[in-house]
């Protein structure tokens, strides 16, 4: 252990030699000459010296990255980087963060390793899990037993702490043996050095590892804060989100995301199979904020980038103007925390600085008409958000009973204990009224934000993505994942709403909504949950409903032109004053408004 062979020389080399060679290769291939020079300057300015060794301390890294103390995440970040600095030899972690170790950290945290290690592209998640996890070396026998048991709370062994939460499959024991082998990313690194005899990880088996839930929540809060960071942007500019109601909202959003991984009331930590299940589907961009944050090490403030070789000063770079706010207007549902939450599964460059509030039920009125007027003219993707409070079963009020009477008797339990729910849909195509079939495509995404964060991606086997129906349809309203309603009202059970297996439906008055997850049916227009493998249904009274337009100034200008055109048409109609006695003048006005003339008939003027 600790030695291998080089394919060319056949000489034994140490892990220190291989780490040195990999750091040299990373520095040469992953950094530009200017970035490497800046990195060297930053490291010199931050490092401490002891016995001739330069290294970085925890508080130094936290201060340089401007990690707020109130989050309590500094020690978690230091734990991560102390592990990543040992790459690809995890058994040596934690390590002293010297110059070469910090090269490893920055390359991995900014994903620049992909310029060298093509084969390790998908393995960063496992590496980050190891960097966050703690290992229970006494639980090997217990975890082996857990692989084949549903509930270990009944085990007489005093060390057993795991239990089974019915219907929440991500909490169930899973087969982690496939993760016992060396990480692909580490193997790719060793292969790039032409090492024939591959070093094995000295870590405890990954099945014995878990991330403490409290640590993951603190990290999620930091990730929410850094999600909108751009390159070289200071994190201190976003500290306004850490006071008062904003901080409480940050904690609440982090709780919703943490619930995607684990039921914190039953389990103390997050296992690797939960990470591997949740992140690719519901949180693919969770760690994207690390990229700009750790790029700070590649930009030295001591270097004047405006000076030229001839001694002249270059003009300031374009784009120094103040960018538009991250969110132009705060909604009843969407704020900066929820916006960051959305960026964990939608590309941030389509969200930050670009969303525009098109429709808010609280401002424009809860009606199909006001929704149509404000949303249909937007020619780019939109995000619909709806929040409300779960209604009782059986319903207590008259309106609740009337809504429930439009649905089949409730067979599924509620999704959880929380009464407040928030759902949303990303719609990539422009909205329009549907008469016979649904619109949308495979890019349509149905998701839940509260109390459990989860994303339901579109299926290609069923295309009942979005419907917008008005009378005389049997079931007017907006639906996602439901079969298109029939044109005419019928009697009996066929007159009830036809809910899809995984669907969200809002009634025509926008008073009530229902989200259905019929796991046993096998899915419909949207895929089943990979973590909650059970049937559930949430019927709720709508509290807030809003639609946000994705796009920039061009989309907004196009919408404004359409609104202005409709306003001019409406004004022209209002100004037509018939019955004045001057038939010729009245006809001329109608022709100017486009109401008669050509192939149109205006009827009799008498």
Coordinates of C-alpha atoms in Angstrom, one line a residue:
X1 CA 0.0 0.0 0.0
X2 CA 1.3 3.5 -0.8
X3 CA 3.5 2.4 -3.7
X4 CA 2.9 1.4 -7.3
X5 CA 4.7 1.1 -10.5
X6 CA 5.1 3.5 -13.4
X7 CA 4.3 1.9 -16.8
X8 CA 7.4 3.3 -18.3
X9 CA 10.2 3.3 -15.7
X10 CA 9.1 0.3 -13.7
X11 CA 10.5 2.1 -10.6
X12 CA 8.6 2.3 -7.4
X13 CA 7.2 5.7 -6.7
X14 CA 5.6 7.1 -3.6
X15 CA 2.2 8.7 -3.2
X16 CA 4.0 12.0 -2.5
X17 CA 5.8 11.8 -5.8
X18 CA 2.6 10.9 -7.7
X19 CA 0.7 13.7 -6.0
X20 CA 3.5 16.1 -6.9
X21 CA 3.4 15.0 -10.5
X22 CA -0.4 15.3 -10.7
X23 CA -0.4 18.8 -9.2
X24 CA 2.2 19.8 -11.8
X25 CA 0.1 18.4 -14.5
X26 CA -3.1 20.1 -13.2
X27 CA -1.3 23.4 -12.9
X28 CA 0.0 23.3 -16.5
X29 CA -3.2 22.0 -18.2
X30 CA -6.0 23.5 -16.1
X31 CA -4.7 27.0 -15.5
X32 CA -3.7 29.7 -17.9
X33 CA -0.2 31.2 -17.3
X34 CA -1.9 34.4 -15.9
X35 CA -4.2 32.3 -13.6
X36 CA -1.2 30.3 -12.3
X37 CA 0.7 33.5 -11.6
X38 CA -2.3 34.9 -9.8
X39 CA -2.7 31.7 -7.8
X40 CA 0.9 31.8 -6.7
X41 CA 0.5 35.4 -5.6
X42 CA -2.7 34.8 -3.7
X43 CA -1.2 31.7 -1.9
X44 CA 1.9 33.7 -0.9
X45 CA -0.2 36.4 0.5
X46 CA -2.4 34.1 2.5
X47 CA -0.1 31.3 3.7
X48 CA 1.5 30.8 7.1
X49 CA 5.0 29.4 7.5
X50 CA 6.1 26.6 9.8
X51 CA 9.3 24.5 9.5
X52 CA 9.8 25.8 6.0
X53 CA 6.3 24.7 4.9
X54 CA 3.8 27.3 3.6
X55 CA 0.1 26.3 4.3
X56 CA -3.4 27.8 4.7
X57 CA -5.4 27.7 7.9
X58 CA -9.2 27.4 8.2
X59 CA -9.9 30.9 9.3
X60 CA -7.7 32.2 6.5
X61 CA -9.6 30.4 3.8
X62 CA -13.0 31.4 5.3
X63 CA -11.9 35.1 5.5
X64 CA -10.5 35.1 1.9
X65 CA -13.7 33.5 0.5
X66 CA -15.8 35.8 2.7
X67 CA -17.9 32.9 4.2
X68 CA -20.3 34.6 6.7
X69 CA -19.9 33.4 10.3
X70 CA -23.6 33.3 10.8
X71 CA -23.9 30.3 8.5
X72 CA -21.5 28.1 10.5
X73 CA -20.2 26.6 7.3
X74 CA -16.5 27.5 7.6
X75 CA -15.5 24.3 9.3
X76 CA -17.5 22.3 6.8
X77 CA -15.7 23.9 3.9
X78 CA -12.3 23.3 5.6
X79 CA -13.2 19.7 6.1
X80 CA -14.0 19.4 2.4
X81 CA -10.8 21.1 1.1
X82 CA -8.7 19.2 3.6
X83 CA -10.0 16.0 2.0
X84 CA -9.8 17.2 -1.6
X85 CA -6.2 18.4 -1.1
X86 CA -5.2 14.7 -0.7
X87 CA -6.6 13.7 -4.1
X88 CA -6.3 11.1 -5.5
X89 CA -5.2 9.4 -2.2
X90 CA -8.2 9.8 0.1
X91 CA -6.6 7.6 2.7
X92 CA -4.1 10.4 3.4
X93 CA -6.8 13.0 4.3
X94 CA -7.0 15.3 6.0
X95 CA -3.9 17.0 4.7
X96 CA -2.0 20.2 5.4
X97 CA -3.1 22.6 2.7
X98 CA 0.1 23.5 1.0
X99 CA 0.6 24.9 -2.4
X100 CA 0.2 21.6 -4.3
X101 CA -2.8 20.6 -2.2
X102 CA -4.5 23.8 -2.9
X103 CA -4.0 23.3 -6.6
X104 CA -6.0 20.0 -6.2
X105 CA -8.7 21.9 -4.3
X106 CA -9.1 24.7 -6.8
X107 CA -9.0 22.3 -9.8
X108 CA -11.7 20.1 -8.4
X109 CA -13.9 22.8 -6.9
X110 CA -13.9 24.7 -10.3
X111 CA -14.3 21.5 -12.3
X112 CA -11.2 22.4 -14.3
X113 CA -10.1 18.8 -13.9
X114 CA -12.2 18.0 -16.9
X115 CA -9.5 19.4 -19.1
X116 CA -7.3 16.5 -18.1
X117 CA -9.5 13.8 -16.7
X118 CA -12.2 13.1 -19.2
X119 CA -13.2 9.8 -17.7
X120 CA -14.0 11.3 -14.3
X121 CA -16.6 13.8 -15.4
X122 CA -19.5 12.1 -13.6
X123 CA -17.7 11.2 -10.4
X124 CA -17.3 14.6 -8.7
X125 CA -20.5 14.0 -6.7
X126 CA -19.0 10.9 -5.0
X127 CA -15.8 12.8 -4.3
X128 CA -17.7 15.7 -2.7
X129 CA -19.7 13.2 -0.7
X130 CA -16.5 11.7 0.7
X131 CA -15.2 15.1 1.5
X132 CA -18.3 15.9 3.6
X133 CA -18.9 12.5 5.2
X134 CA -18.0 11.1 8.5
X135 CA -17.3 7.3 8.8
X136 CA -18.7 4.9 11.4
X137 CA -16.1 2.2 11.4
X138 CA -18.0 0.2 13.9
X139 CA -21.1 -0.2 11.8
X140 CA -19.8 -2.4 9.0
X141 CA -21.7 -5.5 10.2
X142 CA -24.8 -3.4 10.9
X143 CA -24.8 -1.9 7.4
X144 CA -24.3 -5.3 5.8
X145 CA -27.4 -6.5 7.6
X146 CA -29.3 -3.3 6.6
X147 CA -28.8 -4.1 2.9
X148 CA -31.4 -6.8 3.2
X149 CA -33.7 -5.4 5.9
X150 CA -36.5 -2.9 5.8
X151 CA -36.6 -1.9 9.4
X152 CA -33.7 -2.2 11.8
X153 CA -35.3 -0.4 14.7
X154 CA -36.3 -3.8 16.0
X155 CA -32.7 -5.1 16.1
X156 CA -31.4 -5.9 19.6
X157 CA -28.0 -4.5 18.7
X158 CA -27.4 -1.3 20.6
X159 CA -25.4 0.3 17.7
X160 CA -28.4 0.3 15.3
X161 CA -29.7 3.7 14.6
X162 CA -31.4 3.3 11.2
X163 CA -35.1 2.9 10.7
X164 CA -37.6 2.7 7.8
X165 CA -39.9 5.5 6.8
X166 CA -42.7 4.0 4.8
X167 CA -43.1 5.5 1.4
X168 CA -39.9 7.5 1.4
X169 CA -37.6 5.2 -0.6
X170 CA -34.6 7.5 -0.4
X171 CA -34.4 6.7 3.3
X172 CA -34.4 2.9 2.7
X173 CA -31.3 0.8 2.9
X174 CA -29.8 0.5 -0.5
X175 CA -27.1 -1.6 -2.1
X176 CA -24.0 0.6 -1.7
X177 CA -21.6 -2.2 -2.7
X178 CA -21.3 -0.8 -6.2
X179 CA -19.7 2.3 -4.6
X180 CA -17.1 0.3 -2.6
X181 CA -14.6 0.5 -5.5
X182 CA -12.2 3.3 -6.0
X183 CA -13.7 6.5 -7.3
X184 CA -13.6 6.8 -11.1
X185 CA -12.1 10.3 -10.7
X186 CA -9.2 9.1 -8.7
X187 CA -8.6 6.2 -11.1
X188 CA -8.7 8.6 -14.0
X189 CA -6.1 10.7 -12.3
X190 CA -3.8 7.8 -11.7
X191 CA -4.3 6.6 -15.3
X192 CA -3.3 10.0 -16.6
X193 CA 0.1 9.4 -14.8
X194 CA 0.5 6.1 -16.6
X195 CA 0.4 4.2 -13.3
X196 CA -0.2 0.5 -14.1
X197 CA -0.7 -0.9 -10.6
X198 CA -3.6 1.3 -9.4
X199 CA -3.6 2.4 -5.8
X200 CA -6.6 1.4 -3.8
X201 CA -8.4 3.9 -1.5
X202 CA -7.5 3.5 2.1
X203 CA -10.9 5.0 3.1
X204 CA -13.5 3.1 5.0
X205 CA -16.1 1.7 2.7
X206 CA -18.4 4.4 1.5
X207 CA -21.4 2.5 2.7
X208 CA -20.3 3.2 6.3
X209 CA -20.2 6.9 5.6
X210 CA -22.9 9.6 6.0
X211 CA -23.1 13.3 6.0
X212 CA -24.6 14.7 9.3
X213 CA -27.9 16.4 8.4
X214 CA -27.0 19.5 10.3
X215 CA -23.8 19.9 8.4
X216 CA -25.6 19.4 5.1
X217 CA -28.2 22.0 5.9
X218 CA -25.4 24.6 6.7
X219 CA -23.7 23.8 3.4
X220 CA -27.0 24.1 1.5
X221 CA -27.6 27.6 3.1
X222 CA -24.1 28.6 1.8
X223 CA -24.8 27.1 -1.6
X224 CA -28.1 29.1 -1.8
X225 CA -26.2 32.2 -1.0
X226 CA -23.4 31.7 -3.5
X227 CA -25.7 30.4 -6.3
X228 CA -25.9 33.7 -8.2
X229 CA -22.2 34.5 -7.8
X230 CA -20.4 35.6 -11.0
X231 CA -16.7 35.3 -11.7
X232 CA -14.7 37.6 -9.4
X233 CA -17.8 38.8 -7.6
X234 CA -17.5 39.3 -3.9
X235 CA -19.7 37.2 -1.7
X236 CA -19.9 40.2 0.7
X237 CA -22.3 41.8 -1.8
X238 CA -25.0 39.3 -0.9
X239 CA -24.8 39.5 2.9
X240 CA -28.1 41.4 2.9
X241 CA -29.8 38.0 2.6
X242 CA -28.5 37.1 6.1
X243 CA -30.7 39.4 8.2
X244 CA -34.2 39.2 9.6
X245 CA -36.8 37.6 7.4
X246 CA -34.3 36.9 4.7
X247 CA -32.3 34.7 7.0
X248 CA -35.4 32.9 8.1
X249 CA -36.4 32.4 4.5
X250 CA -32.9 31.0 3.8
X251 CA -33.2 28.5 6.6
X252 CA -36.7 27.4 5.5
X253 CA -35.6 26.9 1.9
X254 CA -32.6 24.9 3.1
X255 CA -34.9 22.7 5.1
X256 CA -37.1 22.0 2.0
X257 CA -34.0 21.0 0.0
X258 CA -32.6 18.9 2.9
X259 CA -35.9 17.0 3.0
X260 CA -35.2 15.8 -0.6
X261 CA -32.3 13.8 0.9
X262 CA -33.5 12.6 4.2
X263 CA -36.3 12.6 6.8
X264 CA -34.4 14.4 9.5
X265 CA -36.9 13.3 12.2
X266 CA -35.9 9.7 11.6
X267 CA -32.4 9.7 10.3
X268 CA -29.3 11.6 11.5
X269 CA -27.4 11.6 8.2
X270 CA -27.4 11.3 4.5
X271 CA -26.0 8.2 2.8
X272 CA -24.3 7.8 -0.6
X273 CA -27.3 6.2 -2.3
X274 CA -29.4 9.2 -1.3
X275 CA -26.8 11.6 -2.8
X276 CA -26.6 9.5 -6.0
X277 CA -30.4 9.4 -6.3
X278 CA -31.4 13.0 -5.5
X279 CA -28.7 15.1 -7.1
X280 CA -28.8 14.0 -10.8
X281 CA -32.6 14.3 -10.9
X282 CA -33.6 17.2 -8.6
X283 CA -30.3 19.1 -7.9
X284 CA -27.9 18.7 -10.8
X285 CA -26.5 22.2 -10.3
X286 CA -26.4 22.2 -6.5
X287 CA -22.6 22.7 -6.4
X288 CA -22.2 25.1 -9.3
X289 CA -21.7 28.0 -7.0
X290 CA -18.4 26.5 -5.9
X291 CA -16.9 27.3 -9.4
X292 CA -17.0 31.2 -9.1
X293 CA -16.3 31.1 -5.4
X294 CA -13.0 29.2 -5.7
X295 CA -12.0 31.0 -8.8
X296 CA -11.2 33.8 -6.4
X297 CA -7.9 32.0 -5.8
X298 CA -7.1 32.6 -9.5
X299 CA -7.5 36.4 -9.4
X300 CA -4.9 38.4 -7.5
X301 CA -5.8 41.9 -6.5
X302 CA -2.1 42.8 -6.6
X303 CA -2.1 42.4 -10.4
X304 CA -3.1 45.5 -12.5
X305 CA -4.7 44.1 -15.6
X306 CA -5.0 47.5 -17.2
X307 CA -1.3 48.0 -17.7
X308 CA 0.3 47.4 -21.1
X309 CA 3.8 46.4 -22.0
X310 CA 4.5 49.8 -23.4
X311 CA 3.6 51.5 -20.1
X312 CA 0.2 52.8 -21.3
X313 CA -3.0 52.0 -19.6
X314 CA -5.7 50.0 -21.3
X315 CA -9.3 51.3 -21.3
X316 CA -11.5 49.7 -18.6
X317 CA -13.2 46.5 -19.8
X318 CA -16.7 46.8 -21.1
X319 CA -19.6 45.8 -18.9
X320 CA -18.5 47.8 -15.8
X321 CA -22.0 49.2 -15.5
X322 CA -24.1 48.1 -12.6
X323 CA -25.9 44.9 -13.7
X324 CA -29.7 44.7 -13.2
X325 CA -30.8 43.2 -9.8
X326 CA -30.9 39.4 -9.4
X327 CA -34.6 39.7 -9.2
X328 CA -36.3 42.8 -10.7
X329 CA -39.4 42.4 -8.6
X330 CA -40.1 40.2 -5.5
X331 CA -43.1 38.1 -5.9
X332 CA -45.4 36.6 -3.2
X333 CA -43.7 33.2 -3.8
X334 CA -40.5 33.9 -5.6
X335 CA -37.7 35.7 -3.7
X336 CA -34.0 35.4 -3.9
X337 CA -33.9 32.2 -1.8
X338 CA -36.4 30.5 -4.0
X339 CA -34.7 31.9 -7.1
X340 CA -31.4 30.2 -5.9
X341 CA -33.4 27.0 -5.3
X342 CA -34.6 27.1 -8.9
X343 CA -31.0 27.5 -10.1
X344 CA -30.2 24.1 -8.5
X345 CA -32.1 22.4 -11.4
X346 CA -32.3 25.2 -14.0
X347 CA -29.3 26.9 -15.5
X348 CA -28.6 30.1 -13.5
X349 CA -27.9 32.2 -16.6
X350 CA -31.6 31.8 -17.6
X351 CA -32.8 32.9 -14.2
X352 CA -30.6 35.5 -12.4
X353 CA -31.1 39.1 -13.7
X354 CA -33.6 37.8 -16.4
X355 CA -36.9 36.8 -14.8
X356 CA -39.8 39.2 -15.2
X357 CA -43.1 39.0 -13.3
X358 CA -45.8 38.5 -15.9
X359 CA -48.8 37.6 -13.8
X360 CA -49.6 37.7 -10.1
X361 CA -53.0 36.6 -8.9
X362 CA -52.8 39.0 -6.0
X363 CA -52.4 42.0 -8.3
X364 CA -54.2 41.1 -11.5
X365 CA -57.0 38.9 -10.1
X366 CA -57.4 35.2 -9.9
X367 CA -59.1 34.5 -13.2
X368 CA -58.3 32.7 -16.5
X369 CA -59.0 36.0 -18.3
X370 CA -56.4 38.0 -16.5
X371 CA -53.9 35.1 -16.7
X372 CA -54.4 34.9 -20.5
X373 CA -54.1 38.7 -21.0
X374 CA -50.7 38.9 -19.2
X375 CA -49.1 35.6 -20.0
X376 CA -50.1 34.6 -23.6
X377 CA -48.1 37.4 -25.3
X378 CA -44.8 36.2 -23.8
X379 CA -42.9 34.4 -26.6
X380 CA -40.2 32.7 -24.4
X381 CA -40.2 30.1 -21.6
X382 CA -42.2 30.8 -18.4
X383 CA -42.2 29.5 -14.8
X384 CA -45.5 29.1 -13.0
X385 CA -45.5 29.0 -9.2
X386 CA -48.5 28.2 -7.0
X387 CA -48.6 28.0 -3.2
X388 CA -51.4 27.2 -0.8
X389 CA -52.6 25.5 2.3
X390 CA -53.8 21.9 2.3
X391 CA -57.6 21.5 2.7
X392 CA -59.0 19.0 5.3
X393 CA -60.3 15.6 4.4
X394 CA -63.3 15.5 4.5
X395 CA -63.6 19.1 3.5
X396 CA -64.9 21.5 6.1
X397 CA -66.2 24.5 4.1
X398 CA -68.8 24.8 1.4
X399 CA -66.3 25.9 -1.3
X400 CA -63.9 23.1 -0.3
X401 CA -66.7 20.5 -0.6
X402 CA -67.7 21.9 -4.0
X403 CA -64.2 21.5 -5.3
X404 CA -63.8 18.0 -3.9
X405 CA -67.1 17.1 -5.6
X406 CA -65.4 17.7 -8.9
X407 CA -62.8 15.1 -8.1
X408 CA -63.0 11.4 -7.5
X409 CA -63.1 10.3 -3.9
X410 CA -59.7 10.7 -2.3
X411 CA -57.8 7.4 -2.1
X412 CA -54.3 8.6 -1.4
X413 CA -52.9 10.1 1.8
X414 CA -51.4 13.5 2.1
X415 CA -47.7 13.8 1.1
X416 CA -46.6 14.9 4.6
X417 CA -47.4 16.7 7.8
X418 CA -46.8 20.2 6.5
X419 CA -50.0 22.1 5.6
X420 CA -48.2 24.6 3.3
X421 CA -47.2 23.4 -0.2
X422 CA -45.6 25.0 -3.2
X423 CA -45.5 23.6 -6.7
X424 CA -44.2 24.9 -10.0
X425 CA -43.9 24.2 -13.7
X426 CA -41.3 25.2 -16.3
X427 CA -43.0 25.7 -19.6
X428 CA -40.6 26.1 -22.6
X429 CA -43.3 26.9 -25.2
X430 CA -45.5 30.0 -25.4
X431 CA -48.9 29.7 -23.8
X432 CA -52.1 29.4 -25.7
X433 CA -55.6 28.1 -25.3
X434 CA -56.0 24.3 -25.9
X435 CA -59.1 23.1 -27.6
X436 CA -58.4 19.4 -28.4
X437 CA -54.9 18.6 -27.1
X438 CA -52.2 19.7 -24.8
X439 CA -49.1 21.7 -25.6
X440 CA -45.6 21.6 -24.3
X441 CA -42.6 19.3 -25.0
X442 CA -40.1 17.1 -23.3
X443 CA -38.4 20.2 -21.8
X444 CA -41.5 20.8 -19.6
X445 CA -40.6 20.3 -15.9
X446 CA -43.0 19.8 -13.0
X447 CA -41.6 20.4 -9.6
X448 CA -42.3 20.8 -5.9
X449 CA -40.5 23.4 -3.8
X450 CA -42.1 23.0 -0.4
X451 CA -42.1 21.1 2.0
X452 CA -40.0 18.7 0.0
X453 CA -37.8 19.7 -3.0
X454 CA -38.3 17.4 -5.9
X455 CA -38.3 17.6 -9.7
X456 CA -40.5 15.5 -12.0
X457 CA -39.0 15.5 -15.5
X458 CA -41.2 15.0 -18.6
X459 CA -41.7 11.6 -20.2
X460 CA -41.7 11.1 -23.9
X461 CA -44.3 8.3 -23.8
X462 CA -47.1 10.6 -22.8
X463 CA -47.4 14.2 -24.1
X464 CA -50.2 15.5 -21.9
X465 CA -48.0 18.3 -20.6
X466 CA -50.0 21.5 -20.4
X467 CA -53.6 22.4 -21.0
X468 CA -55.4 25.8 -20.7
X469 CA -59.1 25.3 -21.2
X470 CA -62.1 27.6 -21.0
X471 CA -65.8 26.9 -21.2
X472 CA -67.5 24.9 -22.7
X473 CA -64.8 22.4 -21.7
X474 CA -66.0 19.9 -19.1
X475 CA -63.2 20.9 -16.7
X476 CA -62.0 24.5 -17.3
X477 CA -58.7 25.6 -15.8
X478 CA -55.0 24.8 -16.1
X479 CA -53.6 21.3 -15.8
X480 CA -50.2 19.7 -16.1
X481 CA -49.8 16.0 -16.7
X482 CA -53.6 15.5 -17.1
X483 CA -55.5 14.2 -20.2
X484 CA -57.1 17.1 -22.1
X485 CA -60.7 17.6 -20.9
X486 CA -63.6 16.8 -23.2
X487 CA -65.3 19.6 -25.1
X488 CA -68.7 19.1 -23.6
X489 CA -70.0 18.4 -20.1
X490 CA -71.1 14.8 -19.6
X491 CA -72.8 13.1 -16.7
X492 CA -71.7 10.6 -14.1
X493 CA -68.1 9.9 -13.2
X494 CA -66.9 11.0 -16.6
X495 CA -67.8 14.5 -15.7
X496 CA -65.2 14.5 -12.9
X497 CA -61.7 15.8 -13.4
X498 CA -59.4 13.3 -15.1
X499 CA -56.1 13.6 -13.1
X500 CA -52.9 12.2 -14.5
X501 CA -50.6 9.8 -12.6
X502 CA -48.2 12.6 -11.8
X503 CA -50.0 15.9 -12.3
X504 CA -51.0 19.3 -11.0
X505 CA -54.4 20.8 -11.7
X506 CA -55.7 24.3 -10.9
X507 CA -59.5 25.0 -11.1
X508 CA -60.9 27.7 -13.4
X509 CA -61.4 30.2 -10.5
X510 CA -57.8 29.6 -9.2
X511 CA -59.3 28.9 -5.8
X512 CA -58.1 25.3 -5.4
X513 CA -55.5 23.0 -6.8
X514 CA -54.6 19.3 -6.5
X515 CA -51.2 17.6 -7.0
X516 CA -51.3 13.8 -7.6
X517 CA -48.6 11.2 -7.4
X518 CA -50.0 7.8 -8.4
X519 CA -46.8 5.8 -8.1
X520 CA -48.5 2.4 -8.7
X521 CA -49.8 3.5 -12.1
X522 CA -46.3 3.7 -13.6
X523 CA -46.2 7.4 -14.5
X524 CA -47.7 9.5 -17.2
X525 CA -46.5 12.8 -18.8
X526 CA -44.1 13.2 -15.9
X527 CA -41.9 10.6 -14.3
X528 CA -42.6 9.2 -10.9
X529 CA -40.6 10.2 -7.9
X530 CA -37.3 8.3 -7.4
X531 CA -37.4 9.0 -3.7
X532 CA -41.0 8.8 -2.6
X533 CA -42.1 5.5 -4.0
X534 CA -45.7 5.7 -2.8
X535 CA -49.1 7.1 -3.7
X536 CA -50.0 10.5 -2.3
X537 CA -52.2 13.5 -3.2
X538 CA -52.3 17.1 -1.9
X539 CA -55.5 19.1 -2.3
X540 CA -55.0 22.7 -1.4
X541 CA -56.5 26.1 -1.3
X542 CA -54.5 28.5 -3.5
X543 CA -52.9 31.3 -1.6
X544 CA -50.6 32.7 -4.3
X545 CA -50.2 32.2 -8.1
X546 CA -47.6 33.8 -10.3
X547 CA -46.0 33.4 -13.7
X548 CA -42.5 34.6 -14.4
X549 CA -41.1 35.1 -17.9
X550 CA -37.6 33.8 -18.7
X551 CA -35.7 36.1 -21.1
X552 CA -34.1 39.4 -21.5
X553 CA -34.9 42.8 -22.9
X554 CA -35.7 41.5 -26.4
X555 CA -38.5 39.3 -25.1
X556 CA -39.8 42.1 -22.9
X557 CA -39.8 44.5 -25.8
X558 CA -41.7 42.0 -28.0
X559 CA -44.3 41.5 -25.3
X560 CA -44.7 45.3 -24.9
X561 CA -45.3 45.7 -28.6
X562 CA -48.0 43.1 -28.5
X563 CA -49.6 44.8 -25.5
X564 CA -49.4 48.2 -27.1
X565 CA -51.0 46.8 -30.3
X566 CA -53.9 45.3 -28.3
X567 CA -54.4 48.5 -26.5
X568 CA -54.6 50.5 -29.7
X569 CA -57.1 48.0 -31.1
X570 CA -59.2 48.3 -28.0
X571 CA -59.0 52.1 -28.0
X572 CA -60.0 52.2 -31.7
X573 CA -63.1 50.1 -30.9
X574 CA -64.0 52.3 -27.9
X575 CA -63.8 55.5 -30.1
X576 CA -66.2 54.1 -32.8
X577 CA -69.4 56.1 -32.1
X578 CA -72.2 54.7 -34.2
X579 CA -75.7 56.2 -34.4
X580 CA -74.5 59.8 -35.0
X581 CA -76.6 60.0 -38.1
X582 CA -73.6 60.2 -40.5
X583 CA -73.6 56.7 -42.0
X584 CA -70.6 57.4 -44.2
X585 CA -68.5 58.7 -41.3
X586 CA -69.4 55.7 -39.2
X587 CA -68.5 53.3 -42.0
X588 CA -65.2 55.0 -42.5
X589 CA -64.4 54.6 -38.8
X590 CA -65.2 50.9 -38.9
X591 CA -63.1 50.4 -41.9
X592 CA -60.2 52.2 -40.2
X593 CA -60.5 49.9 -37.2
X594 CA -60.5 46.9 -39.5
X595 CA -64.0 45.8 -38.4
X596 CA -65.5 46.0 -41.9
X597 CA -64.2 46.3 -45.4
X598 CA -62.4 43.8 -47.6
X599 CA -63.8 40.4 -46.9
X600 CA -65.6 41.5 -43.8
X601 CA -69.2 42.5 -43.5
X602 CA -70.3 45.1 -41.0
X603 CA -74.0 44.3 -41.4
X604 CA -76.6 47.0 -42.0
X605 CA -75.8 50.6 -41.1
X606 CA -79.5 51.5 -41.0

